[in-house]
Coordinates of C-alpha atoms in Angstrom, one line a residue:
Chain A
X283 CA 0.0 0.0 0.0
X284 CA 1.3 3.7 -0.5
X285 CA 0.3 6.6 0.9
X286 CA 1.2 10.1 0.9
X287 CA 0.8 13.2 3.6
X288 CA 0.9 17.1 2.7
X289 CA 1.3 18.2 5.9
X290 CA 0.1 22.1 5.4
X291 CA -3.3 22.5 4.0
X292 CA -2.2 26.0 3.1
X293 CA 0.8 27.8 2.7
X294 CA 1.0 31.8 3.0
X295 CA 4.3 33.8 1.6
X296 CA 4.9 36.9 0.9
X297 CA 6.4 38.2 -2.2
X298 CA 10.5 37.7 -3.3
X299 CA 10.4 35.0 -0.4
X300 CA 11.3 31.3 0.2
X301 CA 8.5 28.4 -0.5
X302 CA 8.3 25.3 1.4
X303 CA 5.6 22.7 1.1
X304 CA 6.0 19.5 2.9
X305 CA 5.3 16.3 2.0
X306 CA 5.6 12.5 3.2
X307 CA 5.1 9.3 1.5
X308 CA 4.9 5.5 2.4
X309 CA 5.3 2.7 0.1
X310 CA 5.9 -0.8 0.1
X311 CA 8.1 -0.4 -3.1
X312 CA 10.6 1.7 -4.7
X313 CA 8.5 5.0 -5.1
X314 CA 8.2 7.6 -8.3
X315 CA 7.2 10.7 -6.7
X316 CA 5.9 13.5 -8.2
X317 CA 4.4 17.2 -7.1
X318 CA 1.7 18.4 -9.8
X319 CA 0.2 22.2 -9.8
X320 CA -3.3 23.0 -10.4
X321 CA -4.6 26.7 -11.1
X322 CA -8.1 27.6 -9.9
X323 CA -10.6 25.8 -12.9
X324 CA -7.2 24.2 -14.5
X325 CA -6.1 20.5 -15.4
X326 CA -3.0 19.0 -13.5
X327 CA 0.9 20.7 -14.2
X328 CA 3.3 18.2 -13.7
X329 CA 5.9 20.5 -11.5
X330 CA 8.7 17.8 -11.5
X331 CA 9.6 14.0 -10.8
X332 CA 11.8 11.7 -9.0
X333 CA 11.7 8.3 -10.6
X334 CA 14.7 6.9 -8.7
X335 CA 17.5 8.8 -10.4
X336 CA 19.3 11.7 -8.4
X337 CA 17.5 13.0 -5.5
X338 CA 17.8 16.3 -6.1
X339 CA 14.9 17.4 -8.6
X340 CA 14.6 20.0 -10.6
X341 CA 11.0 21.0 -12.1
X342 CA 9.6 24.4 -13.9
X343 CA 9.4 28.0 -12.5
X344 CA 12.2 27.6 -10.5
X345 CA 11.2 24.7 -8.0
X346 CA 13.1 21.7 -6.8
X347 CA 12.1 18.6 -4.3
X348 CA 14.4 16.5 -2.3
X349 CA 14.1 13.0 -1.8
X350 CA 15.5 11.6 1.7
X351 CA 14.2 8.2 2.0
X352 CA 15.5 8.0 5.5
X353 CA 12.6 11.2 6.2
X354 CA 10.3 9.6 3.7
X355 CA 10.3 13.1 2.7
X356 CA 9.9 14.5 -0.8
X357 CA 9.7 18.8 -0.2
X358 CA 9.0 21.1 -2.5
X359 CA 11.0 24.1 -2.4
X360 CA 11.3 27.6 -4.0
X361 CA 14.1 30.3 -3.6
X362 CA 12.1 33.4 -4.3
X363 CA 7.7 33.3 -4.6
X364 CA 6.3 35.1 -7.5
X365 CA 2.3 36.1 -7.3
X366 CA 2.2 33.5 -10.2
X367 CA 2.9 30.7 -7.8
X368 CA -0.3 31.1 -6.2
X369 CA -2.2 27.4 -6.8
X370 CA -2.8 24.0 -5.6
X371 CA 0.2 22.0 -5.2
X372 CA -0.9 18.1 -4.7
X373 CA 2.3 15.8 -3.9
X374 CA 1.5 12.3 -5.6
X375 CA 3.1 8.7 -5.2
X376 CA 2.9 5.7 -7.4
X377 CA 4.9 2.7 -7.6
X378 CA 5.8 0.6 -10.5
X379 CA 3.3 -2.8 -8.8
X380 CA 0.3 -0.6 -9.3
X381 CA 0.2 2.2 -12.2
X382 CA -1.6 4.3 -10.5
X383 CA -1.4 7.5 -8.2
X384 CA -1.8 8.3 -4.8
X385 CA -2.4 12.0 -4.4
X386 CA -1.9 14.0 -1.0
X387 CA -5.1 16.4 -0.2
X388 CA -3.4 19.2 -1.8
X389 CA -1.1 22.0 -0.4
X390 CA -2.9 26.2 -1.2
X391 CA -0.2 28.2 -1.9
X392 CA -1.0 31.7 -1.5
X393 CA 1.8 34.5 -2.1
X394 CA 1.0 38.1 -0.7
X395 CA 2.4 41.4 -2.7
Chain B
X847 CA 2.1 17.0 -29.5
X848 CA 2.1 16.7 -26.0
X849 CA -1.5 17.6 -25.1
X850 CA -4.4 16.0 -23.4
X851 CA -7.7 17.9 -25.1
X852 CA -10.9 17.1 -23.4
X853 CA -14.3 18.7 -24.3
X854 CA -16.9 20.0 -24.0
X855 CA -14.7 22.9 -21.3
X856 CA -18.2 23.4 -19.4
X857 CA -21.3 21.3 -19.4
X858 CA -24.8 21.8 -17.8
X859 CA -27.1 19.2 -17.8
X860 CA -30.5 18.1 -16.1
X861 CA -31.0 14.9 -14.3
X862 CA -32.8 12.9 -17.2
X863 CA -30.1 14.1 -20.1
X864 CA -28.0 12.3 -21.6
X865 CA -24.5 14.1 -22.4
X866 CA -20.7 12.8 -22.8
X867 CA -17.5 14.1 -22.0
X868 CA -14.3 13.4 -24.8
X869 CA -11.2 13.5 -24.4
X870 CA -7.9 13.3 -27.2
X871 CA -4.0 12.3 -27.2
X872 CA -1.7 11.8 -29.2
X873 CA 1.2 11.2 -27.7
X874 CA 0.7 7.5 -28.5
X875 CA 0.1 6.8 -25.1
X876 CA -1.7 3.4 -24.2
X877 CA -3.3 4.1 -20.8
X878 CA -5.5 6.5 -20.3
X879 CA -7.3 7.7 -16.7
X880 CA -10.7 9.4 -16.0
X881 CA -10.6 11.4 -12.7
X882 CA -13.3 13.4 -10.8
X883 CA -12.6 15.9 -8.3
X884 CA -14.7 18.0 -6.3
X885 CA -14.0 21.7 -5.1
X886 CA -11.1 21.9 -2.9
X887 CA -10.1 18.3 -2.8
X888 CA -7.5 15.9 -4.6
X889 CA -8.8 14.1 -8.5
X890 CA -10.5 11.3 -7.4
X891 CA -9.7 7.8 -9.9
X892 CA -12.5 6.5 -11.7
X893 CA -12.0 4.4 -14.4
X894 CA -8.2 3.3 -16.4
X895 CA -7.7 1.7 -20.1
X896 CA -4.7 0.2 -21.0
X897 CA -3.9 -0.7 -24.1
X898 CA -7.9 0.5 -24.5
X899 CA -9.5 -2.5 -22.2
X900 CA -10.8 -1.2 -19.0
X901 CA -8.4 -2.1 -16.6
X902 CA -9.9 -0.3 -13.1
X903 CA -12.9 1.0 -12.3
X904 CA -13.3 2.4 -8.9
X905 CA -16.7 0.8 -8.0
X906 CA -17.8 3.9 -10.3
X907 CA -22.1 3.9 -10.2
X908 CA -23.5 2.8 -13.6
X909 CA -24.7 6.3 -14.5
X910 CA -21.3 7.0 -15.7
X911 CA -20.2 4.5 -19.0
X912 CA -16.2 4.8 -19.6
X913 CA -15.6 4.1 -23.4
X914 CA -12.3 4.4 -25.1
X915 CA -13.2 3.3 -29.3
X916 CA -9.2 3.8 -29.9
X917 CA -5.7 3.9 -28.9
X918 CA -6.9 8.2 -29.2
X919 CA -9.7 8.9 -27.7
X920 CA -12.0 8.3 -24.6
X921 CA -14.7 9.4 -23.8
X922 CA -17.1 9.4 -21.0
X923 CA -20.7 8.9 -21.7
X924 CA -23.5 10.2 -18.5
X925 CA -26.8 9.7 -18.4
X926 CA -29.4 10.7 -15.5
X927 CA -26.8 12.0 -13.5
X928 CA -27.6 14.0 -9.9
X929 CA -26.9 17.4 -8.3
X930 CA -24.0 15.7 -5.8
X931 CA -21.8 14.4 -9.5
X932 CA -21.3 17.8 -10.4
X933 CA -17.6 18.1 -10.5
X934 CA -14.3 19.1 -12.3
X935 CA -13.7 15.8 -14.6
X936 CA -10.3 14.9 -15.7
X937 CA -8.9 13.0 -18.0
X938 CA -4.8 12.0 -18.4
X939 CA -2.8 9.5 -20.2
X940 CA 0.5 7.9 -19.6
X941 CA 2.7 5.4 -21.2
X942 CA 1.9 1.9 -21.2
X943 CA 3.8 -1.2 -21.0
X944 CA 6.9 -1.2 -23.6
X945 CA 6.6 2.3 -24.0
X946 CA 6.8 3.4 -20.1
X947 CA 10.1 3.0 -18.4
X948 CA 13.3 5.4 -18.5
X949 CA 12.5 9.2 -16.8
X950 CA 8.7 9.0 -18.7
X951 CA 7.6 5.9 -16.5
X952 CA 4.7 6.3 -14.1
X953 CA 4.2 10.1 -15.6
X954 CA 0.2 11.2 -15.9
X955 CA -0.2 14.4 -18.6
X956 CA -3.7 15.7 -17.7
X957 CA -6.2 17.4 -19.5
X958 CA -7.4 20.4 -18.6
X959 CA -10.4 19.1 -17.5
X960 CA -14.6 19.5 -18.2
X961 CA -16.5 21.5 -15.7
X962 CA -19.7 19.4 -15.1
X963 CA -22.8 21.1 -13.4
X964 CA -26.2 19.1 -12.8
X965 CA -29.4 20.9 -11.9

């Protein structure tokens, strides 16, 4: 079974500063991991992807996730928020046994002027 | 091309209509996903085609017919629907089988979805 936990349900920031969205996973396998975006009344943005390689990730816009399996952590991170940024932010798991996903109850980013 | 294109964007319907949703790849992707996802919550699965033989269906109610006529296309077909399905609807694709694998495995492209609302 796999599972995954956003552990903010929102997420204030103003302006020019740093992002964090948290994020932890269990799975009985090797995990792919992935954080998607969603604007309000949009379809799914894959942001980035870890699928195993290095654990550092790098996605769009700027952001980047960690993977420590010793945390079961996967983090999203941001050095500087833009008012663009503002959306949904759901941290997903699958693994290769079952071809599906396991979304988190999504992260609300909201970034102040 | 590395869209997902569903349609209609917005659809209102009564309870006694009969209406479907579509949704278009080609990315040559072999699987392909319906979601539904109320306000404020995560995309919930409903149904998955692979290689386009329904593979999973979510113990969906019968009011909602999955049906995917090629490797392109599938669509969603509803009929006497209530208030409590109006949703966002999804759809996404992945690669399948000898075409997943390598950085692309396990990676949904979503459409931008079909607003459903039923009076």
């Amino acid at each position: 079974a796999q599972s995954v936990t956003q552990l903010d349900s929102h997420v204030s920031v103003s302006e020019g500063t740093p992002v964090l969205l948290r994020c932890n996973y269990s799975s009985s396998y090797s995990p792919s991991l992935f954080w998607y975006v969603q604007h309000p009344n949009k379809g799914l943005q894959l942001l980035l992807k870890y699928t195993s390689a290095a654990t550092l990730v790098k996605g769009i816009n700027g952001f980047e996730a960690e993977f420590k399996k010793s945390e079961t952590s996967f983090h999203l991170t941001k050095p500087s928020a833009h008012m663009s940024d503002a959306a949904e932010y759901f941290c997903v798991v699958s693994d290769e046994r079952y071809s599906t996903l396991t979304f988190g109850k999504g992260t609300m980013l909201l970034v102040s002027p | 091309d590395t869209e997902v294109t569903q349609t209609p964007k917005h659809l209102v319907m009564g309870m006694t209509n009969k209406k479907s949703l579509k949704c278009e790849q080609h990315m040559g992707h072999r699987a392909m996903y319906w979601y539904k996802q109320k306000a404020k919550k995560p995309p919930e699965l409903m149904f998955v085609y692979s290689y386009e033989k329904l593979s999973i269906n979510e113990s969906v109610p019968s009011r909602f017919s999955p049906e995917c006529p090629n490797s392109s296309l599938l669509n969603l077909h509803l009929h006497a629907l209530q208030p409590e399905d109006s949703a966002l609807y999804l759809c996404a694709s992945r690669a399948a089988g000898e075409l997943a694998g390598g950085s692309g495995a396990n990676v949904l492209t979503f459409g931008a979805g079909s607003r459903l609302t039923v009076l």
